[in-house]
PDB file of C-alpha atoms and ligand atoms in Angstrom:
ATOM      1  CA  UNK C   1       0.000   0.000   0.000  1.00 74.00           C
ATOM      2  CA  UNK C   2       1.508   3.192  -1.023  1.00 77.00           C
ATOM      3  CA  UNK C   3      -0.277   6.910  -1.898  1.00 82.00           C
ATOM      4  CA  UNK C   4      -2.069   6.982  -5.312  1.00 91.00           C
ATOM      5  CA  UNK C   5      -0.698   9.213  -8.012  1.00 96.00           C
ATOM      6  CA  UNK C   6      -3.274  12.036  -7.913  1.00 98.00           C
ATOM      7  CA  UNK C   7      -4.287  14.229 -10.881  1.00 98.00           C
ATOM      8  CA  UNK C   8      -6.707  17.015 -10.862  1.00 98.00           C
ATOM      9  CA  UNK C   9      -9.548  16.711 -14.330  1.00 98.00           C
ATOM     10  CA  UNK C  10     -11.818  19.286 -15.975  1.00 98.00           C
ATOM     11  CA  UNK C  11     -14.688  17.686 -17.367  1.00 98.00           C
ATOM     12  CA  UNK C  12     -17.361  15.242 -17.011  1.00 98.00           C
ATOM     13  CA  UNK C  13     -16.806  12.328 -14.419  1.00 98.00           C
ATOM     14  CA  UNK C  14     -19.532  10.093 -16.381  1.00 98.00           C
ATOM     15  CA  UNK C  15     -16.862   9.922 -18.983  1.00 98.00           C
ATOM     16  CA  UNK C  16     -14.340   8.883 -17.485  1.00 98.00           C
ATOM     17  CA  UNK C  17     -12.745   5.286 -18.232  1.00 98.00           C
ATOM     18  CA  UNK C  18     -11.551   4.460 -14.833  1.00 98.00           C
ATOM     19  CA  UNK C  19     -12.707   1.204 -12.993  1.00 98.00           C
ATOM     20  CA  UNK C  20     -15.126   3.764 -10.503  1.00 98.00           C
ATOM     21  CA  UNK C  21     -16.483   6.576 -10.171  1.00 98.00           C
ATOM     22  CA  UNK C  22     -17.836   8.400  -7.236  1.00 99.00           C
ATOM     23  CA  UNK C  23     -20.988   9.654  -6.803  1.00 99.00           C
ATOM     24  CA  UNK C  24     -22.011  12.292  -4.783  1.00 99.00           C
ATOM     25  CA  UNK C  25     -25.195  11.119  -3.351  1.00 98.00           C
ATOM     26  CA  UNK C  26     -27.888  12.081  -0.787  1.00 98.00           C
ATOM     27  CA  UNK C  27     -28.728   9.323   2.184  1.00 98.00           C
ATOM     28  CA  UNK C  28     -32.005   8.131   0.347  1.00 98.00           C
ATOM     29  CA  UNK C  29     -29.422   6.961  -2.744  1.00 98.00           C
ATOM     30  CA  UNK C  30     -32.519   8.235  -4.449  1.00 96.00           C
ATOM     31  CA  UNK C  31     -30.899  10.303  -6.941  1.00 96.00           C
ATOM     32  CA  UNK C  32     -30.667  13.668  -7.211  1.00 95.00           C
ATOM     33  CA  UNK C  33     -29.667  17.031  -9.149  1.00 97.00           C
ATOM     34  CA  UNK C  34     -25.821  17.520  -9.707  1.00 98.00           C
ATOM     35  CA  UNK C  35     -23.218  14.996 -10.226  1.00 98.00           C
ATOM     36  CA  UNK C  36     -26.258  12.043  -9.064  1.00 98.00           C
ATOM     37  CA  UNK C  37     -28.120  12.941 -12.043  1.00 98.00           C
ATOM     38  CA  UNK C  38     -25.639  13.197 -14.426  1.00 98.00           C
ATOM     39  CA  UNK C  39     -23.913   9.745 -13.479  1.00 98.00           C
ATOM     40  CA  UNK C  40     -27.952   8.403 -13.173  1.00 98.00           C
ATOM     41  CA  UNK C  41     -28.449   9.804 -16.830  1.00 98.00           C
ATOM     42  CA  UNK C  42     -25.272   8.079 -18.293  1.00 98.00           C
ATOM     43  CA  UNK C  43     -25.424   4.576 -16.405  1.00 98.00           C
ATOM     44  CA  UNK C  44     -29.230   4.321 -16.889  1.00 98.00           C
ATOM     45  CA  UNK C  45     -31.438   5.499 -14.888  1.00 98.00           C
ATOM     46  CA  UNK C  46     -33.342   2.500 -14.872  1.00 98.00           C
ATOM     47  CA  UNK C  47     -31.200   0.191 -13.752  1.00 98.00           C
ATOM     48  CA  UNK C  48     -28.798   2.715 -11.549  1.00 98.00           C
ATOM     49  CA  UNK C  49     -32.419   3.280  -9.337  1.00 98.00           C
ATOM     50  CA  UNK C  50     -33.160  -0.223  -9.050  1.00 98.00           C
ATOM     51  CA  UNK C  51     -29.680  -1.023  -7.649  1.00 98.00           C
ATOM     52  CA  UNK C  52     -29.773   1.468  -5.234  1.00 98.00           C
ATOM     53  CA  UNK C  53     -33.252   0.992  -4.060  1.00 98.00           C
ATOM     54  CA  UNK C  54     -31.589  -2.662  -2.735  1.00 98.00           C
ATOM     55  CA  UNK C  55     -28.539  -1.148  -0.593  1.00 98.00           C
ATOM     56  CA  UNK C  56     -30.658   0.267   2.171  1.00 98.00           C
ATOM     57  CA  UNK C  57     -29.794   3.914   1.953  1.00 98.00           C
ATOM     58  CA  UNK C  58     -26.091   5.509   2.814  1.00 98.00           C
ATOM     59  CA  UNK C  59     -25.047   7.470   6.121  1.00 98.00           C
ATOM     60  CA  UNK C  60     -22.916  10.294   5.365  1.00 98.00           C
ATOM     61  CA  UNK C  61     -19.265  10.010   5.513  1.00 98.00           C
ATOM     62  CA  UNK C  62     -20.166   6.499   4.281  1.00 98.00           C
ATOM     63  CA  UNK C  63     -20.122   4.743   0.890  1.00 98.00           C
ATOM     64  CA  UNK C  64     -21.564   2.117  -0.969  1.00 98.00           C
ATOM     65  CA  UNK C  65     -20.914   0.364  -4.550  1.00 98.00           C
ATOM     66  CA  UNK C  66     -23.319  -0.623  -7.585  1.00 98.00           C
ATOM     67  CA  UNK C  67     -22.100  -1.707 -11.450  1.00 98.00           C
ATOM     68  CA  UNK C  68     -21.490   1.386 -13.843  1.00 98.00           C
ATOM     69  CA  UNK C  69     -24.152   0.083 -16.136  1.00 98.00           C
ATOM     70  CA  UNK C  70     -23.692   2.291 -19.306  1.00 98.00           C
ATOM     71  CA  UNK C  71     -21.148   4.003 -17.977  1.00 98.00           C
ATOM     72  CA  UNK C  72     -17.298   3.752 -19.113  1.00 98.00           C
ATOM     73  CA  UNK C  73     -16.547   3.064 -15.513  1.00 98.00           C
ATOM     74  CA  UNK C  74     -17.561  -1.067 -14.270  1.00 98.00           C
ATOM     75  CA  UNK C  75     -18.502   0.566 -10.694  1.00 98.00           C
ATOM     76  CA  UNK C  76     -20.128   3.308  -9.100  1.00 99.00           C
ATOM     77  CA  UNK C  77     -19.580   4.464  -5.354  1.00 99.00           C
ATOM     78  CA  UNK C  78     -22.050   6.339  -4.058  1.00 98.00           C
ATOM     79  CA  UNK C  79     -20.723   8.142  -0.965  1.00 99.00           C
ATOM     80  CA  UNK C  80     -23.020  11.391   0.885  1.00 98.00           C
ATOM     81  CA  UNK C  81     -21.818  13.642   1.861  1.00 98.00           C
ATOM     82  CA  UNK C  82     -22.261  16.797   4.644  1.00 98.00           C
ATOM     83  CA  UNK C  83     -24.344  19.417   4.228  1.00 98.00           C
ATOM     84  CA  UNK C  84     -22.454  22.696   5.390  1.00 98.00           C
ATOM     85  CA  UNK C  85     -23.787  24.478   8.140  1.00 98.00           C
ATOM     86  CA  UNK C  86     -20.789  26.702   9.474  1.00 97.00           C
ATOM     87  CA  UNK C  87     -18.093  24.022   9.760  1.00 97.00           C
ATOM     88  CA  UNK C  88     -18.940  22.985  13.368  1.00 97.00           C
ATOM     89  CA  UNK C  89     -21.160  20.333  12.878  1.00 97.00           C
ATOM     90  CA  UNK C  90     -18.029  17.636  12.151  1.00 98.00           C
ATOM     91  CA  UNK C  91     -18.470  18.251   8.566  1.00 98.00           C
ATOM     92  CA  UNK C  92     -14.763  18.068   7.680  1.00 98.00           C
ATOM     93  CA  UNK C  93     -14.811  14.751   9.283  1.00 98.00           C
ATOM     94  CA  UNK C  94     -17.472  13.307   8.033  1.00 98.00           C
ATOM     95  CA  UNK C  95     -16.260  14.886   4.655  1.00 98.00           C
ATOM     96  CA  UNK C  96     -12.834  12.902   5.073  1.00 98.00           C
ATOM     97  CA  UNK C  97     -14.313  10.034   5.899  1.00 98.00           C
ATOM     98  CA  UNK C  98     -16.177   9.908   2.317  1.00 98.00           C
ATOM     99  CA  UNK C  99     -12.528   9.768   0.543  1.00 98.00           C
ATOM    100  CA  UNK C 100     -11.556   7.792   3.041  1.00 97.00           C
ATOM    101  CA  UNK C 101     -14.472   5.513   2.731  1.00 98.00           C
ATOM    102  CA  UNK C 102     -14.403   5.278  -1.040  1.00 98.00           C
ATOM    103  CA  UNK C 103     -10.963   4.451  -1.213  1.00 97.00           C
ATOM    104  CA  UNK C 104     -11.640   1.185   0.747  1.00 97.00           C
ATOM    105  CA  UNK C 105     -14.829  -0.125  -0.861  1.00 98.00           C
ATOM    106  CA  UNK C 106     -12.833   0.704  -4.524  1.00 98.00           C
ATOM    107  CA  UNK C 107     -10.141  -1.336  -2.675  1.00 97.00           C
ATOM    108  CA  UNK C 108     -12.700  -4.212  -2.119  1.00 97.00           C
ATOM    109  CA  UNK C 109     -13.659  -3.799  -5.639  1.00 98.00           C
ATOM    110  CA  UNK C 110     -10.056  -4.239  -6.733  1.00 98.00           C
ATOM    111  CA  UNK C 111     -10.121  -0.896  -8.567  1.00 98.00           C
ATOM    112  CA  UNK C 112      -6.591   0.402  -9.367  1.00 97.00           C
ATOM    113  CA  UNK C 113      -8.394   3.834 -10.865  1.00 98.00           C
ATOM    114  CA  UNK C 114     -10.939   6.022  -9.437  1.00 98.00           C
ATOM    115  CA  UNK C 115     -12.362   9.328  -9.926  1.00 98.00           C
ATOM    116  CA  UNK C 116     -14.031  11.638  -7.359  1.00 98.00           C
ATOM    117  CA  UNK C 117     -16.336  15.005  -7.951  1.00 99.00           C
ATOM    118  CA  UNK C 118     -16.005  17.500  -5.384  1.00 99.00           C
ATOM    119  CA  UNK C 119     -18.637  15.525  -2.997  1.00 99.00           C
ATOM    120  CA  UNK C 120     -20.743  18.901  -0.874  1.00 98.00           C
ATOM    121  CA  UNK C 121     -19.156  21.370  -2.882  1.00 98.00           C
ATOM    122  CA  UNK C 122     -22.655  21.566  -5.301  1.00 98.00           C
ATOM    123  CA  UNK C 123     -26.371  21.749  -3.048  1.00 98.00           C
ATOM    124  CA  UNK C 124     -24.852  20.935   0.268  1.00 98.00           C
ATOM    125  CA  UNK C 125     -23.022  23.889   0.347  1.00 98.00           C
ATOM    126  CA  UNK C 126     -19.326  22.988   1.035  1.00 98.00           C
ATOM    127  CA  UNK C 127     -16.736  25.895   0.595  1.00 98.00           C
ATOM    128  CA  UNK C 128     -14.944  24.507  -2.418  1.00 98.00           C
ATOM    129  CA  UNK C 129     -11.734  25.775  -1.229  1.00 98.00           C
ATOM    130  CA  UNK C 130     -12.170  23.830   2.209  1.00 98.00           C
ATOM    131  CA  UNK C 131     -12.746  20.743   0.477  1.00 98.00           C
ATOM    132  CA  UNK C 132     -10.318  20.566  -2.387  1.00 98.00           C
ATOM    133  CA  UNK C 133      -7.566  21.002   0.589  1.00 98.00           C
ATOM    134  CA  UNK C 134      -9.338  18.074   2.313  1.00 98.00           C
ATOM    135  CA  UNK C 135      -9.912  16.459  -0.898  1.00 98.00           C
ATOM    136  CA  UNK C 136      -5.809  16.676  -1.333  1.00 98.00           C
ATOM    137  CA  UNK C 137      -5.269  16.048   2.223  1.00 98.00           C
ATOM    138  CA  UNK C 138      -7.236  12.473   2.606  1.00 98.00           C
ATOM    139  CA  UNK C 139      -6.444  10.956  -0.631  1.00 97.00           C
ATOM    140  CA  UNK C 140      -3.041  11.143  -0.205  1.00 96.00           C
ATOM    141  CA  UNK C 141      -2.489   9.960   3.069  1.00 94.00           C
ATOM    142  CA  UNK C 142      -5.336   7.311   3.154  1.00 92.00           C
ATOM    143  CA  UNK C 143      -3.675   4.026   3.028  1.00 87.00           C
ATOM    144  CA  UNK C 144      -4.923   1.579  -0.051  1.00 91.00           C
ATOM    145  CA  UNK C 145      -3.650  -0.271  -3.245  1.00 94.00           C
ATOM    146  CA  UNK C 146      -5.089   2.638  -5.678  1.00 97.00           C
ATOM    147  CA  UNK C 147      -2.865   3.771  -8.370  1.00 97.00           C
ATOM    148  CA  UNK C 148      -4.776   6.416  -9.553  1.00 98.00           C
ATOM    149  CA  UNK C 149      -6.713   9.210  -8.031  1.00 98.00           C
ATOM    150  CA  UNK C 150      -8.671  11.367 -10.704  1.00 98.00           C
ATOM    151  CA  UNK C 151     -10.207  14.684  -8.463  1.00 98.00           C
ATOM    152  CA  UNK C 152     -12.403  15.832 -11.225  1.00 99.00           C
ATOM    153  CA  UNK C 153     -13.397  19.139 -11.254  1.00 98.00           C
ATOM    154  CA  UNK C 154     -16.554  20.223 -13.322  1.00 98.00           C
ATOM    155  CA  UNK C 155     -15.223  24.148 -13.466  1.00 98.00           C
ATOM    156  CA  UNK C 156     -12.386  26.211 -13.904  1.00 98.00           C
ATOM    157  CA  UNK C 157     -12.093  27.781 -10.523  1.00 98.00           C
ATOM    158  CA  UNK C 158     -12.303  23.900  -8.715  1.00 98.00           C
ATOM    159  CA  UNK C 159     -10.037  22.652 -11.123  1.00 98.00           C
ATOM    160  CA  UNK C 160      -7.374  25.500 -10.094  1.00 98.00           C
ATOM    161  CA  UNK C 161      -8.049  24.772  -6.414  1.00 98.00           C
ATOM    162  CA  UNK C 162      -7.092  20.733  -6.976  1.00 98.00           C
ATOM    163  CA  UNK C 163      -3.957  22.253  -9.059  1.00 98.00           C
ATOM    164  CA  UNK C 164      -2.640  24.481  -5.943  1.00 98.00           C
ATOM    165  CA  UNK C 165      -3.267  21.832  -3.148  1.00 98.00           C
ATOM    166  CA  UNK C 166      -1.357  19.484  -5.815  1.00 97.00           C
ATOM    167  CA  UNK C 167       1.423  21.319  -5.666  1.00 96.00           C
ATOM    168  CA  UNK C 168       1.511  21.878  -2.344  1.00 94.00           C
ATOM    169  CA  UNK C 169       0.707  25.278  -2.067  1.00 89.00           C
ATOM    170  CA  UNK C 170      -0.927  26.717   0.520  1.00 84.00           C
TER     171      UNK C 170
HETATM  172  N1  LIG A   1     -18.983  15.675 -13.620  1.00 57.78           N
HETATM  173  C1  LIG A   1     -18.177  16.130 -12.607  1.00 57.78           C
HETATM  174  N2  LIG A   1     -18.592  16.957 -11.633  1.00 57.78           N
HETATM  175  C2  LIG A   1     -19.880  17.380 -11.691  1.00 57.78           C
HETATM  176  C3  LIG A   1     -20.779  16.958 -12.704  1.00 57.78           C
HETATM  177  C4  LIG A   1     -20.281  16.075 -13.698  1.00 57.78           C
HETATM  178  N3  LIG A   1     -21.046  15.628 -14.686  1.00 57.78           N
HETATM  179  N4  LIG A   1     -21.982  17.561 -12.465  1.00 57.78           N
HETATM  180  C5  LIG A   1     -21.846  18.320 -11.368  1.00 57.78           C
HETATM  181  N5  LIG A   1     -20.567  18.228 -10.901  1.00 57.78           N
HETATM  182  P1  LIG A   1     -23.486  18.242  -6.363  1.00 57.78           P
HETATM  183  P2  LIG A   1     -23.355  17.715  -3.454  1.00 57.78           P
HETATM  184  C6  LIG A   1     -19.956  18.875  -9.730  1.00 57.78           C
HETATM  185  O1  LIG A   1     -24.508  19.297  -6.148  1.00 57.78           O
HETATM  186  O2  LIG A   1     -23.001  19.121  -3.180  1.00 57.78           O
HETATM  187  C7  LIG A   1     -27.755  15.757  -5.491  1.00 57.78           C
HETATM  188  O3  LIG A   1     -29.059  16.162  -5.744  1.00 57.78           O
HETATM  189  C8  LIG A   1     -20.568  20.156  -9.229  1.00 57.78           C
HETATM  190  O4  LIG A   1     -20.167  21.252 -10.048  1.00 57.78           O
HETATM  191  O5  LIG A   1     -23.688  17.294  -7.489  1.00 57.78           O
HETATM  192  O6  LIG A   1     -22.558  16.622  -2.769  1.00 57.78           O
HETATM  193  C9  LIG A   1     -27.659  14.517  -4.603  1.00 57.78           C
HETATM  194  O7  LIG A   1     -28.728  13.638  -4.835  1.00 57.78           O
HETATM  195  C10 LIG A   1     -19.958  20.236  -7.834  1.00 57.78           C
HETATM  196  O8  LIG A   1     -18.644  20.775  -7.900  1.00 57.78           O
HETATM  197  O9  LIG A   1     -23.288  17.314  -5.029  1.00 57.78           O
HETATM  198  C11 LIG A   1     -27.710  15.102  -3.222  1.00 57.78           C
HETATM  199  O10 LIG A   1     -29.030  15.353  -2.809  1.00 57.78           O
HETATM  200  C12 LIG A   1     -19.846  18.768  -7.419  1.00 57.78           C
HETATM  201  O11 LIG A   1     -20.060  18.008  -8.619  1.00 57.78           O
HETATM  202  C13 LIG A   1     -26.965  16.409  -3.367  1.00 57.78           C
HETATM  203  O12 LIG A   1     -27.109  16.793  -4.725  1.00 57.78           O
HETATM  204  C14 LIG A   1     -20.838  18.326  -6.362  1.00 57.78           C
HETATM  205  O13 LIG A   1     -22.093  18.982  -6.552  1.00 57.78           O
HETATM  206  C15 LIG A   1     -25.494  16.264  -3.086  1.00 57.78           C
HETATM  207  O14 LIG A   1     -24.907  17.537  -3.105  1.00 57.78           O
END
């Protein structure tokens, strides 16, 4: 186990040809707006909704796998998670504990290639800036046989963010 080589990506997650992607999902796994409708659109929504509907919902901070379906990707991880309110309410943690979480189930998978979105950063509210540095911060000290970490941005300025924490500035 050694830290993934991390890249930051501009562009469409549902794209991407990586063996999962993360979704950024709400507790219900009842899709959603955002990232969870884009990635429902491109798998299926069909068949994405009935494959959720059997996992039993998600906690935040936690995550949980289904096929890809039409997507590039052979998995999806749904992970949820925190909705801001101020920073005090053990968001960051709970926020960490999503990369954190992924990471392990795509371990169980026996993924060697994953992509995140910037999970809160959309409706919940998360300062993008706060979680990119998290974002940075988790994934490359969580321990796991990953290879490669995609953090996919869907804009410019989130994309610049993942670029900066890259290289280690502050
Ligand atoms: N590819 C990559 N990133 C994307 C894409 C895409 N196709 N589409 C959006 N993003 P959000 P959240 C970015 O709101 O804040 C849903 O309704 C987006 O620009 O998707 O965790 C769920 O069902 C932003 O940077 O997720 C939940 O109810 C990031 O993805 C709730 O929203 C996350 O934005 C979850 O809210």
């Amino acid at each position: 186990m050694s830290p993934p080589f991390i890249e930051a990506f501009l562009g469409d997650i549902t794209e991407l040809p990586v063996d999962a992607v993360i979704n950024a999902a709400n507790s219900r796994l009842a899709g959603g707006g955002g990232v969870d409708g884009a990635i429902h659109r491109a798998a299926g929504v069909t068949e994405l909704r009935a494959a959720c509907a059997t996992l039993g919902g998600c906690d935040p901070g936690d995550a949980k796998a289904t096929p890809g379906f039409a997507l590039p990707a052979p998995w999806i991880i749904h992970t949820v998670g925190p909705v801001w309110s101020g920073g005090h309410k053990g968001e960051p943690e709970i926020l960490a504990s999503c990369y954190r979480r992924c990471l392990a189930v795509a371990d169980e998978l026996g993924a060697r290639s994953i992509a995140f979105p910037a999970i809160s950063t959309g409706v919940y509210g998360y300062p993008p800036h706060l979680a990119a540095e998290l974002a940075v911060a988790t994934v490359s000290t969580a321990p796991s046989d990953i290879e490669l970490v995609r953090l996919v941005a869907f804009d410019a300025e989130t994309h610049a963010l993942y670029l900066r924490f890259l290289r280690g500035d502050p």
